[in-house]
Coordinates of C-alpha atoms and ligand atoms in Angstrom, one line a residue:
X1 CA 0.0 0.0 0.0
X2 CA 1.2 3.5 -0.8
X3 CA 2.3 5.9 2.0
X4 CA 1.4 9.6 2.2
X5 CA 4.6 10.4 0.2
X6 CA 3.3 8.5 -2.8
X7 CA 0.2 10.5 -3.1
X8 CA -0.5 13.0 -6.0
X9 CA -0.4 16.6 -4.6
X10 CA -3.7 17.7 -3.2
X11 CA -5.2 14.2 -3.0
X12 CA -6.7 13.3 0.4
X13 CA -5.7 10.0 2.0
X14 CA -8.2 7.3 2.6
X15 CA -8.4 5.4 5.9
X16 CA -10.8 2.5 6.3
X17 CA -12.1 2.0 9.8
X18 CA -14.5 -0.9 10.8
X19 CA -16.9 -0.8 13.8
X20 CA -17.2 -4.2 15.5
X21 CA -18.8 -5.6 18.6
X22 CA -22.1 -7.3 19.7
X23 CA -25.5 -6.1 18.8
X24 CA -26.9 -3.1 20.6
X25 CA -23.7 -1.9 22.1
X26 CA -23.9 1.5 20.4
X27 CA -21.7 1.2 17.2
X28 CA -24.2 3.1 15.0
X29 CA -24.8 5.7 17.7
X30 CA -20.9 6.2 18.1
X31 CA -20.6 6.5 14.3
X32 CA -23.4 9.1 14.1
X33 CA -22.1 11.1 17.0
X34 CA -18.7 11.3 15.4
X35 CA -19.7 11.9 11.8
X36 CA -22.8 14.0 11.9
X37 CA -22.1 17.7 11.5
X38 CA -23.8 19.6 14.3
X39 CA -21.1 20.8 16.9
X40 CA -22.3 18.6 19.7
X41 CA -23.7 16.0 17.4
X42 CA -27.3 14.8 17.4
X43 CA -28.3 12.5 20.2
X44 CA -28.4 8.9 19.2
X45 CA -31.9 7.6 18.3
X46 CA -33.8 6.7 21.5
X47 CA -35.3 3.7 19.8
X48 CA -33.1 0.9 18.7
X49 CA -33.0 -0.1 15.0
X50 CA -30.5 -2.8 14.3
X51 CA -28.1 -2.3 11.4
X52 CA -28.8 -4.8 8.7
X53 CA -25.8 -6.0 6.9
X54 CA -23.5 -3.0 6.6
X55 CA -23.5 0.7 6.3
X56 CA -20.8 3.3 6.0
X57 CA -20.2 7.0 6.7
X58 CA -17.2 9.2 5.5
X59 CA -15.7 12.0 7.7
X60 CA -13.0 14.2 6.3
X61 CA -10.4 15.4 8.9
X62 CA -7.0 17.1 8.9
X63 CA -4.1 15.3 10.3
X64 CA -0.7 17.1 10.5
X65 CA -1.7 19.5 7.5
X66 CA -2.8 16.5 5.5
X67 CA -6.5 15.9 4.4
X68 CA -7.6 12.4 5.6
X69 CA -10.9 10.8 4.5
X70 CA -12.1 8.4 7.1
X71 CA -14.3 5.7 5.6
X72 CA -16.2 4.3 8.6
X73 CA -17.9 0.9 8.1
X74 CA -20.7 0.2 10.6
X75 CA -21.2 -3.6 10.8
X76 CA -24.3 -5.4 12.2
X77 CA -23.6 -7.0 15.6
X78 CA -26.4 -9.5 15.2
X79 CA -25.2 -13.2 14.8
X80 CA -27.2 -13.6 11.6
X81 CA -25.0 -10.9 9.9
X82 CA -21.7 -12.3 11.3
X83 CA -20.4 -13.6 8.1
X84 CA -21.3 -10.5 6.0
X85 CA -19.9 -8.2 8.9
X86 CA -16.5 -10.0 9.1
X87 CA -16.2 -10.0 5.3
X88 CA -15.6 -6.3 5.5
X89 CA -12.6 -6.7 7.9
X90 CA -10.1 -7.3 5.1
X91 CA -8.3 -4.2 4.0
X92 CA -9.3 -2.2 7.2
X93 CA -6.6 0.0 8.6
X94 CA -8.3 0.2 12.1
X95 CA -11.1 -1.1 14.2
X96 CA -13.2 0.4 16.8
X97 CA -14.1 -2.5 19.0
X98 CA -17.2 -1.9 21.4
X99 CA -18.7 -3.4 24.3
X100 CA -21.6 -2.1 26.5
X101 CA -20.6 -1.5 30.2
X102 CA -24.1 -2.6 31.3
X103 CA -24.0 -5.9 29.4
X104 CA -21.5 -8.6 30.5
X105 CA -22.2 -10.8 27.3
X106 CA -21.0 -7.9 25.1
X107 CA -17.9 -7.7 27.2
X108 CA -17.2 -11.6 27.0
X109 CA -17.8 -11.2 23.2
X110 CA -14.7 -9.1 22.8
X111 CA -12.4 -12.2 22.8
X112 CA -14.2 -13.6 20.0
X113 CA -14.3 -10.4 17.9
X114 CA -10.6 -10.0 18.5
X115 CA -10.1 -13.5 17.2
X116 CA -12.2 -12.7 14.1
X117 CA -10.1 -9.4 13.6
X118 CA -6.8 -11.4 13.9
X119 CA -8.1 -14.1 11.5
X120 CA -9.8 -11.9 8.8
X121 CA -8.0 -8.6 8.9
X122 CA -4.5 -7.7 7.8
X123 CA -1.6 -8.1 10.2
X124 CA -0.7 -5.2 12.5
X125 CA -4.1 -3.6 12.1
X126 CA -4.7 -0.9 14.8
X127 CA -7.6 -1.3 17.3
X128 CA -9.2 0.8 19.9
X129 CA -11.4 -0.9 22.6
X130 CA -14.4 1.2 23.9
X131 CA -16.6 0.4 26.9
X132 CA -19.7 2.4 25.7
X133 CA -22.8 3.7 27.7
X134 CA -20.6 5.1 30.6
X135 CA -23.4 7.4 31.2
X136 CA -25.5 4.6 32.6
X137 CA -23.3 4.2 35.8
X138 CA -26.2 2.8 38.0
X139 CA -26.6 -0.1 35.5
X140 CA -22.9 -0.7 35.2
X141 CA -21.8 -4.4 35.4
X142 CA -18.3 -4.2 33.9
X143 CA -15.9 -2.2 36.1
X144 CA -13.7 0.3 34.3
X145 CA -10.5 -1.6 35.5
X146 CA -11.8 -4.9 33.7
X147 CA -11.9 -2.9 30.4
X148 CA -8.5 -1.3 31.1
X149 CA -7.1 -4.8 31.9
X150 CA -8.5 -6.4 28.8
X151 CA -7.1 -3.5 26.6
X152 CA -3.7 -4.0 28.3
X153 CA -3.7 -7.6 27.6
X154 CA -4.3 -7.0 23.8
X155 CA -2.0 -4.0 23.8
X156 CA -4.6 -1.6 22.6
X157 CA -5.9 1.9 23.8
X158 CA -9.0 1.9 25.8
X159 CA -11.8 4.5 26.5
X160 CA -15.0 4.4 28.3
X161 CA -17.5 6.3 26.0
X162 CA -21.0 7.6 25.8
X163 CA -22.5 8.2 22.4
X164 CA -25.5 9.8 24.3
X165 CA -23.5 12.3 26.4
X166 CA -20.6 12.7 23.7
X167 CA -17.9 11.4 26.2
X168 CA -14.5 10.4 24.7
X169 CA -15.9 9.7 21.2
X170 CA -13.6 12.3 19.4
X171 CA -10.6 11.3 21.5
X172 CA -11.1 7.5 20.7
X173 CA -11.1 8.2 16.9
X174 CA -8.2 10.7 17.2
X175 CA -6.1 8.1 19.0
X176 CA -6.9 5.4 16.4
X177 CA -6.3 7.7 13.5
X178 CA -3.0 8.9 14.9
X179 CA -1.8 5.2 15.3
X180 CA -2.9 4.4 11.7
X181 CA -1.2 7.5 10.3
X182 CA 2.0 6.9 12.1
X183 CA 2.2 3.6 10.1
X184 CA 2.6 5.3 6.7
X185 CA 2.2 2.0 4.9
X186 CA -1.4 1.5 5.9
X187 CA -2.6 4.6 4.2
X188 CA -4.0 4.6 0.7
X189 CA -4.3 7.5 -1.7
X190 CA -7.8 8.4 -2.3
X191 CA -7.6 8.0 -6.1
X192 CA -10.7 5.8 -7.1
X193 CA -13.4 6.7 -4.5
X194 CA -16.7 7.5 -6.3
X195 CA -19.1 9.6 -4.3
X196 CA -22.3 7.7 -4.9
X197 CA -24.5 10.3 -3.3
X198 CA -23.0 12.8 -5.8
X199 CA -23.8 10.7 -8.8
X200 CA -27.3 10.1 -7.4
X201 CA -28.0 13.9 -7.0
X202 CA -27.1 14.6 -10.6
X203 CA -29.2 11.8 -12.1
X204 CA -32.4 12.7 -13.8
X205 CA -35.2 10.5 -15.0
X206 CA -33.6 10.3 -18.6
X207 CA -29.9 10.2 -17.5
X208 CA -28.3 7.2 -16.0
Ligands
GTP301 N1 -27.5 5.4 27.5 C1 -27.0 5.2 26.3 N2 -27.6 4.5 25.3 C2 -26.8 4.3 24.1 C3 -25.5 4.7 24.0 N3 -25.2 4.3 22.7 C4 -26.2 3.8 22.2 N4 -27.2 3.8 23.0 C5 -28.6 3.1 22.8 O1 -28.3 1.8 22.5 C6 -29.2 1.1 21.6 C7 -28.4 0.4 20.5 O2 -27.6 1.4 19.9 P1 -27.0 1.1 18.4 O3 -26.1 2.3 18.0 O4 -28.1 0.9 17.4 O5 -26.3 -0.2 18.6 P2 -25.4 -1.1 17.6 O6 -24.3 -1.6 18.2 O7 -25.2 -0.4 16.3 O8 -26.4 -2.3 17.2 P3 -26.5 -3.3 15.9 O9 -26.8 -2.5 14.8 O10 -27.5 -4.3 16.1 O11 -25.1 -4.0 15.7 C8 -30.0 2.4 21.1 O12 -31.3 2.4 21.7 C9 -29.1 3.6 21.4 O13 -29.9 4.8 21.7 C10 -24.9 5.5 25.0 O14 -23.7 5.9 25.0 N5 -25.6 5.6 26.2

C-alpha cells in the first residue's frame, strides 16, 4: 500500500475503519455522534434499529496538515449478519471494537471479535477498545478496570465512552487515526473513490 509520500499533490488520503462488537452496544450511535455535522452531534436515536448487514459514513479530517478521508464501516452485531460483517474486515486500517458496560455478554464477546479481527483482517491492524454507555453508571456491570485490563492484555488503547453524552468519542477516533497515520504503509491514496451520493444527486429520469 502506498504511504502519504506516494500520493499526488492535493489528493486526500483514505483510511478504512471498521466498527465491531455485539448487537446493541452502540456502534451506530458512536458513528453518528462522530460523523454528523452539528457541533455537539445529534443524540443517538432513542429507539433501537438494528443495523442490517453493513453501512458506511465518510468523515474528512486534517491530520498534520494532510487531508484524510475516514471511511467508517458500521457492521451489524447480530449473529445472523456475522459472516457479512466480518467479510468487511479485510483491508481495514483500524477497528473500533465496542462493548456495553451494562452488558456482560458484550464484554465476554470481545475475545471472539478480537479473534475474528486477527483471522480476517490484515496483520498489524490498529484497534481501539471502547466500553460504551458510561452515562449509565447505575446499570454498570463491567468495572472500568476490567476494560483497562483487557485492553492492556491486547496492547490496545481503551476509552469508556458515551454516544449519548458525547464522552470520549472524538478522543477515541483521534487516537486510532494517529496510530494508523504513524504507520505510513497503511494509508492509501484516495484515487478511485466514487461519491455515490453525488452521482445520485445529478441523475435525472432520462440520465443514467
Ligand atoms: N444510554 C446510552 N444509550 C446508548 C448509547 N449508545 C447507544 N445507546 C442506545 O443503545 C441502543 C443500541 O444502539 P445502536 O447504536 O443501534 O447499537 P449497535 O451496536 O449499532 O447495534 P447493531 O446495529 O444491532 O449492531 C439504542 O437504543 C441507542 O440509543 C450510550 O452511550 N448511552
